[in-house]
Coordinates of C-alpha atoms in Angstrom, one line a residue:
M513 CA 0.0 0.0 0.0
S514 CA 1.2 3.5 -0.9
S515 CA 2.5 5.7 2.0
A516 CA 0.4 8.6 0.6
R517 CA -2.1 9.9 3.1
R518 CA -5.7 9.3 2.2
R519 CA -7.7 12.7 1.6
G520 CA -11.4 13.2 2.6
P521 CA -13.8 15.6 1.0
A522 CA -12.9 18.3 3.5
D523 CA -9.4 18.1 2.4
V524 CA -10.3 18.9 -1.1
L525 CA -13.5 21.0 -0.6
G526 CA -12.8 22.7 2.6
A527 CA -15.9 24.1 4.5
R528 CA -18.0 23.4 1.4
A529 CA -17.8 19.7 2.1
A530 CA -19.9 19.9 5.2
R531 CA -22.6 22.0 3.5
L532 CA -22.6 19.6 0.4
A533 CA -23.0 16.6 2.8
D534 CA -25.9 18.3 4.6
R535 CA -27.7 19.0 1.2
L536 CA -27.0 15.4 0.0
A537 CA -28.4 14.0 3.3
E538 CA -31.6 16.1 2.9
A539 CA -32.2 15.1 -0.7
P540 CA -35.1 12.7 -0.9
G541 CA -33.5 10.1 -3.1
W542 CA -30.6 9.2 -5.4
D543 CA -31.9 11.2 -8.3
A544 CA -32.2 14.2 -6.1
R545 CA -28.8 13.6 -4.7
F546 CA -27.2 13.5 -8.2
D547 CA -29.1 16.7 -9.0
V548 CA -27.6 18.4 -6.0
L549 CA -24.1 17.1 -7.0
D550 CA -24.6 18.4 -10.6
E551 CA -25.8 21.8 -9.4
R552 CA -23.0 22.3 -7.0
L553 CA -20.1 21.1 -9.2
A554 CA -21.4 23.1 -12.0
A555 CA -21.6 26.3 -9.9
W556 CA -18.0 25.7 -8.5
L557 CA -16.6 25.3 -11.9
A558 CA -18.5 28.0 -13.7
P559 CA -16.5 31.0 -14.8
S560 CA -16.7 33.8 -12.3
A561 CA -15.9 37.5 -12.1
A562 CA -12.2 36.4 -11.9
R563 CA -12.3 35.7 -15.6
P564 CA -9.4 37.4 -17.4
D565 CA -10.1 40.8 -18.8
D566 CA -10.0 41.6 -22.4
L567 CA -6.6 43.2 -22.1
V568 CA -5.0 40.2 -20.6
L569 CA -6.6 38.0 -23.2
R570 CA -5.4 40.2 -26.0
A571 CA -1.8 40.2 -24.5
W572 CA -1.9 36.5 -24.2
W573 CA -2.7 36.0 -27.9
R574 CA -0.1 38.5 -28.9
L575 CA 2.5 36.6 -26.9
Q576 CA 1.6 33.4 -28.7
A577 CA 3.2 34.8 -31.8
P578 CA 6.6 36.4 -32.0
A579 CA 5.7 39.6 -30.4
G580 CA 8.9 41.2 -29.3
P581 CA 9.5 42.2 -25.7
V582 CA 6.6 42.0 -23.2
G583 CA 7.3 45.7 -22.5
G584 CA 6.4 46.4 -26.1
V585 CA 3.2 44.5 -25.9
A586 CA 2.2 46.4 -22.8
R587 CA 3.1 49.6 -24.6
D588 CA 1.1 48.6 -27.7
L589 CA -1.9 47.9 -25.5
G590 CA -1.6 51.1 -23.7
V591 CA -0.8 49.8 -20.2
S592 CA 2.3 49.7 -18.0
L593 CA 4.4 46.6 -17.9
R594 CA 3.5 46.3 -14.2
Y595 CA -0.2 46.4 -14.8
L596 CA 0.2 43.6 -17.5
Q597 CA 2.3 41.5 -15.0
L598 CA -0.4 41.9 -12.3
G599 CA -3.1 40.9 -14.6
F600 CA -1.1 37.9 -15.8
R601 CA -0.4 36.8 -12.2
R602 CA -4.1 37.3 -11.2
H603 CA -5.7 35.5 -14.2
I604 CA -3.0 33.1 -15.5
G605 CA -0.7 32.5 -12.6
L606 CA 2.4 33.2 -14.7
P607 CA 4.2 36.4 -15.5
P608 CA 3.8 37.5 -19.2
K609 CA 7.6 36.9 -19.8
T610 CA 7.2 33.2 -18.8
V611 CA 4.1 32.9 -21.1
A612 CA 6.1 34.4 -24.0
R613 CA 8.9 32.0 -23.3
I614 CA 6.7 28.9 -23.2
A615 CA 5.0 30.0 -26.5
R616 CA 8.4 30.5 -28.2
F617 CA 9.5 27.1 -27.2
Q618 CA 6.3 25.5 -28.3
R619 CA 6.7 27.2 -31.8
A620 CA 10.4 26.1 -31.9
A621 CA 9.5 22.5 -31.0
L622 CA 7.1 22.5 -33.9
L623 CA 9.8 23.6 -36.3
I624 CA 12.7 21.8 -34.7
G625 CA 14.0 20.2 -37.9
D626 CA 14.3 23.7 -39.7
P627 CA 17.8 25.1 -39.3
A628 CA 16.2 28.6 -39.2
A629 CA 13.7 27.6 -36.4
A630 CA 15.6 29.4 -33.7
V631 CA 15.6 32.8 -35.4
A632 CA 12.1 32.4 -36.8
C633 CA 10.8 31.8 -33.3
G634 CA 12.6 34.8 -31.7
Y635 CA 15.7 33.4 -30.2
A636 CA 18.6 35.7 -30.2
D637 CA 21.1 32.9 -31.1
Q638 CA 21.7 29.3 -31.0
P639 CA 23.0 29.1 -27.5
H640 CA 19.9 30.9 -26.3
F641 CA 17.8 28.4 -28.2
S642 CA 19.8 25.3 -26.9
R643 CA 19.5 26.6 -23.3
D644 CA 15.8 27.1 -23.5
V645 CA 15.3 23.6 -25.0
R646 CA 17.4 21.9 -22.3
E647 CA 15.4 23.8 -19.6
M648 CA 12.0 23.3 -21.0
S649 CA 12.4 19.7 -22.2
G650 CA 15.3 18.3 -20.4
L651 CA 16.7 17.3 -23.8
T652 CA 19.3 18.8 -26.1
P653 CA 18.0 20.2 -29.4
T654 CA 19.3 17.0 -31.2
E655 CA 17.5 14.8 -28.8
L656 CA 14.3 16.8 -29.0
F657 CA 14.5 16.5 -32.7
A658 CA 14.8 12.8 -32.5
F659 CA 12.0 12.6 -30.0
V660 CA 9.7 14.6 -32.3
Q661 CA 10.7 12.6 -35.3
D662 CA 10.0 9.3 -33.5
G663 CA 6.4 10.6 -32.5
G664 CA 7.3 10.9 -28.9
A665 CA 9.2 7.7 -28.3
S666 CA 11.8 7.7 -25.6
P667 CA 15.1 9.5 -26.6
E668 CA 17.2 6.8 -25.1

């Protein structure tokens, strides 16, 4: 048996677990209990007021393409870099620079066989590209190329 500790509903749902248990106990039958579960889970998972604002969404999509420095994206959108960083932290959980870095790596991974991939994806030079590939994938560019060519088979 695993040494991992078992978790109860309160560990996952917090105070909501007791309220949910009370509502389930009050339900007259199984159909009503499943209706309560459907309603509660849907409410908990529904988009809320914490939905990213339009500016953060526009910045997100701008960073998915080679967009230049994050400061330039903020300037083009008419906000400060700090405002954009706070919006990304609040809505995405990562700073915009990290989002741009991940997007750049994803584009490069798709073009990994093309000798001009690094430049086309916005890397300053080959060492910059090689460093990001190692940090993001744990592989060298050559190993990543082999991995992609093999359809995801182990590089060993």
